[in-house]
Short mmCIF file of C-alpha atoms in Angstrom, two decimals:
data_model
loop_
_atom_site.label_atom_id
_atom_site.label_comp_id
_atom_site.label_asym_id
_atom_site.label_seq_id
_atom_site.Cartn_x
_atom_site.Cartn_y
_atom_site.Cartn_z
CA MET A 26 22.85 219.98 169.91
CA THR A 27 23.17 218.90 166.31
CA GLY A 28 24.36 221.65 163.98
CA ARG A 29 22.31 222.54 160.92
CA SER A 30 23.35 224.14 157.67
CA THR A 31 22.10 227.70 157.34
CA ARG A 32 22.35 227.63 153.54
CA SER A 33 19.07 228.63 151.88
CA THR A 34 17.34 226.04 149.76
CA GLY A 35 15.10 228.64 148.13
CA VAL A 36 15.50 230.57 144.91
CA THR A 37 17.41 233.83 145.12
CA LEU A 38 16.62 237.10 143.40
CA GLN A 39 20.03 237.01 141.75
CA GLN A 40 19.28 233.60 140.24
CA LEU A 41 16.01 234.92 138.84
CA SER A 42 17.77 237.93 137.32
CA TYR A 43 20.42 235.66 135.82
CA PHE A 44 17.79 233.31 134.42
CA ILE A 45 15.86 236.20 132.78
CA GLU A 46 19.04 237.38 131.05
CA VAL A 47 19.97 233.86 129.87
CA ALA A 48 16.48 233.42 128.39
CA ALA A 49 16.69 236.81 126.67
CA GLU A 50 20.11 236.15 125.15
CA GLY A 51 19.49 232.50 124.28
CA SER A 52 23.04 231.79 125.38
CA ILE A 53 24.77 231.43 128.75
CA THR A 54 27.99 232.81 127.27
CA ALA A 55 26.26 235.89 125.84
CA ALA A 56 24.34 236.46 129.07
CA ALA A 57 27.57 236.20 131.07
CA ASP A 58 29.05 239.00 128.96
CA VAL A 59 25.98 241.19 129.57
CA LEU A 60 25.99 240.46 133.31
CA TYR A 61 29.78 240.82 133.67
CA VAL A 62 30.13 237.44 135.34
CA ALA A 63 32.28 234.48 134.36
CA GLN A 64 30.62 231.96 132.09
CA PRO A 65 31.32 228.99 134.42
CA THR A 66 29.83 230.96 137.31
CA LEU A 67 26.61 231.67 135.38
CA SER A 68 26.40 228.09 134.11
CA ALA A 69 26.72 226.79 137.66
CA ALA A 70 24.08 229.26 138.86
CA MET A 71 21.62 227.96 136.26
CA LYS A 72 22.27 224.34 137.21
CA GLU A 73 21.77 225.18 140.87
CA LEU A 74 18.53 227.00 140.05
CA GLU A 75 17.23 223.95 138.19
CA ALA A 76 18.22 221.73 141.12
CA ARG A 77 16.37 223.97 143.56
CA VAL A 78 13.14 224.05 141.58
CA GLY A 79 13.46 220.35 140.74
CA ARG A 80 12.80 220.86 137.03
CA ALA A 81 14.76 221.29 133.82
CA LEU A 82 14.35 224.90 132.72
CA LEU A 83 16.85 225.06 129.86
CA ILE A 84 17.66 222.89 126.87
CA ARG A 85 21.38 223.23 126.19
CA SER A 86 22.95 222.74 122.78
CA ALA A 87 26.03 223.85 120.86
CA ARG A 88 24.02 226.79 119.50
CA GLY A 89 22.92 228.08 122.90
CA VAL A 90 19.95 227.44 125.16
CA THR A 91 16.19 227.36 124.72
CA LEU A 92 13.46 227.16 127.33
CA THR A 93 11.67 223.98 128.24
CA THR A 94 7.90 224.16 128.76
CA ASP A 95 8.54 224.48 132.50
CA GLY A 96 11.22 227.06 131.77
CA ALA A 97 8.84 229.25 129.79
CA GLU A 98 6.31 229.21 132.62
CA PHE A 99 9.02 229.81 135.22
CA LEU A 100 10.30 232.79 133.21
CA GLY A 101 6.92 234.47 133.43
CA TYR A 102 6.89 234.20 137.21
CA ALA A 103 10.54 235.25 137.47
CA LYS A 104 9.79 238.45 135.57
CA GLN A 105 6.87 239.13 137.91
CA VAL A 106 9.04 238.76 141.01
CA VAL A 107 11.91 240.89 139.72
CA GLU A 108 9.54 243.61 138.55
CA GLN A 109 7.72 243.71 141.90
CA VAL A 110 11.00 243.97 143.82
CA ALA A 111 12.05 246.86 141.59
CA LEU A 112 8.74 248.62 142.24
CA LEU A 113 9.12 248.09 145.99
CA GLU A 114 12.63 249.57 145.95
CA GLN A 115 11.44 252.49 143.85
CA ARG A 116 8.57 253.27 146.21
CA TYR A 117 10.18 252.71 149.61
CA LEU A 118 13.90 253.13 149.04
CA GLY A 119 13.70 256.08 146.68
CA ARG A 120 15.48 254.32 143.85
CA PRO A 121 14.91 255.47 140.25
CA PRO A 122 12.53 253.49 138.03
CA SER A 123 14.09 250.23 136.91
CA ARG A 124 14.84 249.27 133.34
CA ARG A 125 11.51 248.46 131.66
CA LEU A 126 11.11 245.26 129.66
CA LEU A 127 8.35 244.13 127.31
CA GLY A 128 7.98 242.06 124.17
CA VAL A 129 4.86 242.22 121.97
CA SER A 130 4.12 240.15 118.86
CA THR A 131 1.22 241.16 116.66
CA GLN A 132 -0.49 240.71 113.37
CA HIS A 133 -0.12 243.70 111.07
CA TYR A 134 -2.28 246.32 112.79
CA SER A 135 -1.50 250.04 112.87
CA PHE A 136 -3.42 250.43 116.16
CA ALA A 137 -0.95 248.01 117.78
CA VAL A 138 1.95 250.19 116.62
CA ASP A 139 0.17 253.39 117.65
CA ALA A 140 -0.42 251.98 121.15
CA PHE A 141 3.21 250.88 121.36
CA VAL A 142 4.37 254.41 120.52
CA ARG A 143 2.09 255.85 123.19
CA MET A 144 3.37 253.37 125.77
CA VAL A 145 7.03 254.15 125.05
CA ARG A 146 6.41 257.90 125.25
CA ARG A 147 4.77 257.47 128.66
CA THR A 148 7.49 255.26 130.09
CA GLU A 149 9.05 256.99 133.07
CA SER A 150 12.21 254.91 133.23
CA ALA A 151 15.34 256.33 131.63
CA GLU A 152 16.26 252.80 130.50
CA TYR A 153 14.07 250.29 128.72
CA GLU A 154 14.25 247.36 126.36
CA PHE A 155 11.08 246.86 124.34
CA SER A 156 10.41 244.76 121.27
CA LEU A 157 7.52 244.89 118.79
CA ARG A 158 7.29 242.12 116.23
CA GLU A 159 4.78 242.32 113.38
CA THR A 160 4.84 238.75 112.21
CA ARG A 161 2.89 235.69 111.08
CA THR A 162 0.05 234.21 113.08
CA TRP A 163 1.84 230.94 113.87
CA ASP A 164 4.99 232.82 114.91
CA ILE A 165 2.99 235.09 117.23
CA ILE A 166 1.67 232.04 119.06
CA GLU A 167 5.18 230.54 119.24
CA ASP A 168 6.65 233.84 120.47
CA VAL A 169 4.17 233.96 123.34
CA ARG A 170 4.38 230.24 124.10
CA THR A 171 8.17 230.50 124.52
CA LEU A 172 7.88 233.93 126.21
CA ARG A 173 9.95 235.62 123.55
CA SER A 174 7.00 237.99 123.76
CA GLU A 175 4.84 238.45 126.81
CA LEU A 176 1.67 238.92 124.81
CA GLY A 177 0.40 238.73 121.24
CA ILE A 178 -2.33 240.51 119.29
CA ILE A 179 -4.37 238.35 116.88
CA TYR A 180 -7.91 238.04 115.55
CA ARG A 181 -10.41 235.25 115.39
CA ASN A 182 -13.86 234.82 113.85
CA ASP A 183 -16.39 232.06 113.27
CA PHE A 184 -14.21 230.52 110.57
CA ASN A 185 -10.92 230.14 112.44
CA ARG A 186 -12.11 230.19 116.06
CA ASP A 187 -12.01 226.43 116.76
CA VAL A 188 -8.57 225.96 115.17
CA ILE A 189 -7.04 228.98 116.91
CA ASN A 190 -8.55 228.06 120.28
CA LYS A 191 -7.24 224.49 120.08
CA LEU A 192 -3.75 225.64 119.15
CA LEU A 193 -3.77 228.11 122.03
CA ARG A 194 -4.97 225.45 124.50
CA ASP A 195 -2.27 223.04 123.36
CA SER A 196 0.31 225.81 123.89
CA GLY A 197 -0.92 226.72 127.37
CA LEU A 198 -2.22 230.06 126.11
CA GLU A 199 -5.53 231.88 126.31
CA PHE A 200 -7.30 234.39 124.05
CA ARG A 201 -8.81 237.41 125.79
CA PRO A 202 -11.02 239.66 123.63
CA LEU A 203 -10.36 243.38 123.24
CA PHE A 204 -12.95 244.59 120.73
CA LEU A 205 -15.21 243.55 117.87
CA ALA A 206 -14.59 245.25 114.52
CA GLU A 207 -16.71 245.54 111.39
CA PRO A 208 -14.77 244.46 108.28
CA HIS A 209 -13.33 247.29 106.18
CA ILE A 210 -11.10 247.43 103.15
CA PHE A 211 -7.87 249.40 103.36
CA ILE A 212 -7.15 251.25 100.13
CA SER A 213 -5.28 254.28 98.86
CA ARG A 214 -7.08 257.59 99.28
CA LYS A 215 -6.70 257.96 95.49
CA ASN A 216 -8.54 254.72 94.79
CA PRO A 217 -11.95 255.37 93.12
CA LEU A 218 -13.62 253.27 95.84
CA ALA A 219 -12.37 255.68 98.52
CA THR A 220 -15.37 257.97 97.94
CA LYS A 221 -17.95 255.23 98.51
CA GLU A 222 -19.78 254.90 101.82
CA ARG A 223 -19.64 251.11 101.59
CA VAL A 224 -18.18 248.61 99.15
CA THR A 225 -19.27 245.12 98.15
CA LEU A 226 -17.29 242.06 97.13
CA ALA A 227 -18.41 242.74 93.57
CA ASP A 228 -16.72 246.16 93.74
CA LEU A 229 -13.43 244.41 94.54
CA ALA A 230 -13.55 241.80 91.79
CA GLU A 231 -11.13 243.59 89.45
CA LEU A 232 -8.70 244.85 92.11
CA PRO A 233 -5.58 243.02 93.34
CA ARG A 234 -6.22 241.40 96.72
CA LEU A 235 -3.29 241.94 99.08
CA THR A 236 -2.70 239.46 101.89
CA PHE A 237 0.03 238.84 104.43
CA ASP A 238 2.10 235.76 103.67
CA GLN A 239 1.99 233.09 106.39
CA GLY A 240 5.04 231.15 105.23
CA ALA A 241 5.15 227.41 105.81
CA ASN A 242 1.95 227.65 107.86
CA ASN A 243 -0.03 229.24 105.05
CA SER A 244 -3.33 227.68 106.11
CA PHE A 245 -6.58 229.57 105.58
CA TYR A 246 -7.06 229.33 109.34
CA PHE A 247 -3.91 231.38 110.00
CA SER A 248 -4.71 234.08 107.45
CA GLU A 249 -4.84 237.63 108.83
CA GLU A 250 -7.72 238.49 106.51
CA ILE A 251 -11.30 237.24 106.72
CA LEU A 252 -12.90 235.59 103.66
CA SER A 253 -9.53 234.02 102.87
CA THR A 254 -11.19 231.03 101.19
CA LEU A 255 -12.87 233.17 98.54
CA SER A 256 -11.05 232.99 95.22
CA SER A 257 -9.49 236.08 93.71
CA ALA A 258 -8.34 236.53 90.13
CA ARG A 259 -5.50 238.80 91.26
CA GLU A 260 -3.69 237.95 94.48
CA ILE A 261 -0.46 239.33 95.91
CA ARG A 262 1.12 238.10 99.14
CA VAL A 263 3.43 240.40 101.07
CA SER A 264 5.46 240.15 104.26
CA ASP A 265 5.19 243.60 105.84
CA ARG A 266 2.79 246.48 106.32
CA ALA A 267 4.91 249.10 104.51
CA THR A 268 4.90 246.98 101.35
CA ILE A 269 1.17 246.31 101.47
CA PHE A 270 0.47 250.04 101.77
CA ASN A 271 2.82 250.81 98.87
CA LEU A 272 0.94 248.29 96.73
CA MET A 273 -2.38 249.85 97.71
CA ILE A 274 -1.06 253.13 96.34
CA GLY A 275 0.83 251.81 93.34
CA LEU A 276 -1.62 249.11 92.15
CA ASP A 277 -4.95 250.19 93.67
CA GLY A 278 -4.87 247.00 95.69
CA TYR A 279 -6.86 246.33 98.84
CA THR A 280 -6.77 244.26 101.98
CA ILE A 281 -9.51 243.47 104.48
CA SER A 282 -8.97 244.48 108.08
CA THR A 283 -10.45 246.21 111.14
CA GLY A 284 -11.07 249.70 109.77
CA ILE A 285 -8.74 251.22 112.36
CA VAL A 286 -5.97 253.03 110.54
CA SER A 287 -3.83 255.81 111.99
CA ASP A 288 -3.84 259.09 110.06
CA ASP A 289 -0.50 259.92 111.67
CA LEU A 290 1.21 256.62 110.83
CA ASP A 291 -0.57 255.85 107.53
CA PRO A 292 -1.83 259.15 106.07
CA ALA A 293 -2.16 257.88 102.48
CA ILE A 294 -4.50 255.01 103.43
CA THR A 295 -8.20 255.07 104.21
CA ALA A 296 -10.73 252.49 105.39
CA VAL A 297 -14.12 251.85 103.77
CA PRO A 298 -16.75 249.52 105.31
CA LEU A 299 -17.18 246.20 103.52
CA ASP A 300 -20.78 245.04 103.10
CA VAL A 301 -20.51 241.46 104.39
CA ASP A 302 -22.11 239.57 107.25
CA GLU A 303 -18.87 239.05 109.17
CA HIS A 304 -17.14 240.31 112.30
CA ILE A 305 -13.52 240.47 113.39
CA GLU A 306 -12.79 239.77 117.06
CA ILE A 307 -9.45 241.26 118.08
CA GLY A 308 -7.84 240.07 121.29
CA TRP A 309 -4.59 239.46 123.07
CA ILE A 310 -3.06 236.11 123.92
CA GLY A 311 -0.93 235.21 126.91
CA HIS A 312 -0.07 232.30 129.17
CA SER A 313 -3.13 231.02 130.99
CA ALA A 314 -1.40 230.65 134.36
CA ILE A 315 0.96 233.64 134.25
CA PRO A 316 -0.27 237.13 135.15
CA LEU A 317 0.87 240.04 133.00
CA THR A 318 3.61 242.38 134.15
CA GLU A 319 2.71 245.97 134.86
CA GLN A 320 4.39 247.09 131.64
CA ALA A 321 2.26 244.70 129.59
CA GLN A 322 -0.86 246.03 131.30
CA ARG A 323 0.21 249.54 130.37
CA TYR A 324 0.51 248.53 126.74
CA LEU A 325 -2.97 246.99 126.71
CA ASP A 326 -4.34 250.15 128.34
CA GLU A 327 -2.89 252.15 125.44
CA VAL A 328 -4.44 249.73 122.93
CA ARG A 329 -7.84 250.34 124.52
CA VAL A 330 -7.35 254.11 124.40
CA VAL A 331 -6.38 254.01 120.73
CA VAL A 332 -9.27 251.83 119.54
CA ALA A 333 -11.82 253.64 121.72
CA GLY A 334 -10.85 256.79 119.85
CA PHE A 335 -12.36 255.20 116.73
CA GLY A 336 -15.69 254.64 118.43
CA VAL A 337 -15.06 250.92 118.87
CA THR A 338 -16.78 249.21 121.80
CA LEU A 339 -14.34 247.37 124.06
CA LEU A 340 -15.25 243.77 124.93
CA GLY A 341 -13.27 243.02 128.07
CA GLU A 342 -10.56 243.94 130.48
CA ALA A 343 -7.19 242.25 131.10
#
């Protein structure tokens, strides 16, 4: 009888866990320190993993490692498997909840922060590692494409829809709608317009328009504000939400957004409906072929709870 090797040719759970840590650290050396394994051992494990799946998952350079396109997709499935094993052990072996992981990238929306706070407070695990990045539109798409973040929150409307959809398709991503918002202006509660039931574009003519800077990709299509092509005599670009709110208070500036503003997080700011024939479709983006982890689903559930509290009609489910 001819002997056969009993060595498994499949992927091991340990390899998946190692790969997730390497991707998170962006460095095999740094991941080895976190995992308390020797760097040559981890490097060999990653090469063996790539050999077993028959694809290059990592691009190695002197500065560390980045994911290939296949590697980004593989990471999504690896996280799914590791999370499901942890849930199985928790349910049937009586082990405590595993360390929770989630990365979210979003345009500058207070409801996204509010939902994130709610999610963290409801997390049962004693250990977690979450990230929330309020950043530029292009960077959100890149974060999700490379799985730096599992999901992103962005908007689209009739003006930018075709461009955004094409970019998402080219990146292997998909937009899934959450809700449709009527345009509002965000202003200081001390602004004279704060007492109006509705405002018009003419009302805003003399006020500084505040927009979020989109950096090198400062195309109108990537703007976070609708009506971005309309000229404004006074325009100020900012990089973060705290600054834009300070300028609303200090300069009576305004920005155009969803109308959903948290009284707890932003008590000095109010929203007033803008009288224009436009809509803002807010949704989340993720990889087309990769299902969300349970933690990501929990976050989206909290987003729905937050926006529903403002009387907004939800458009779809994850």
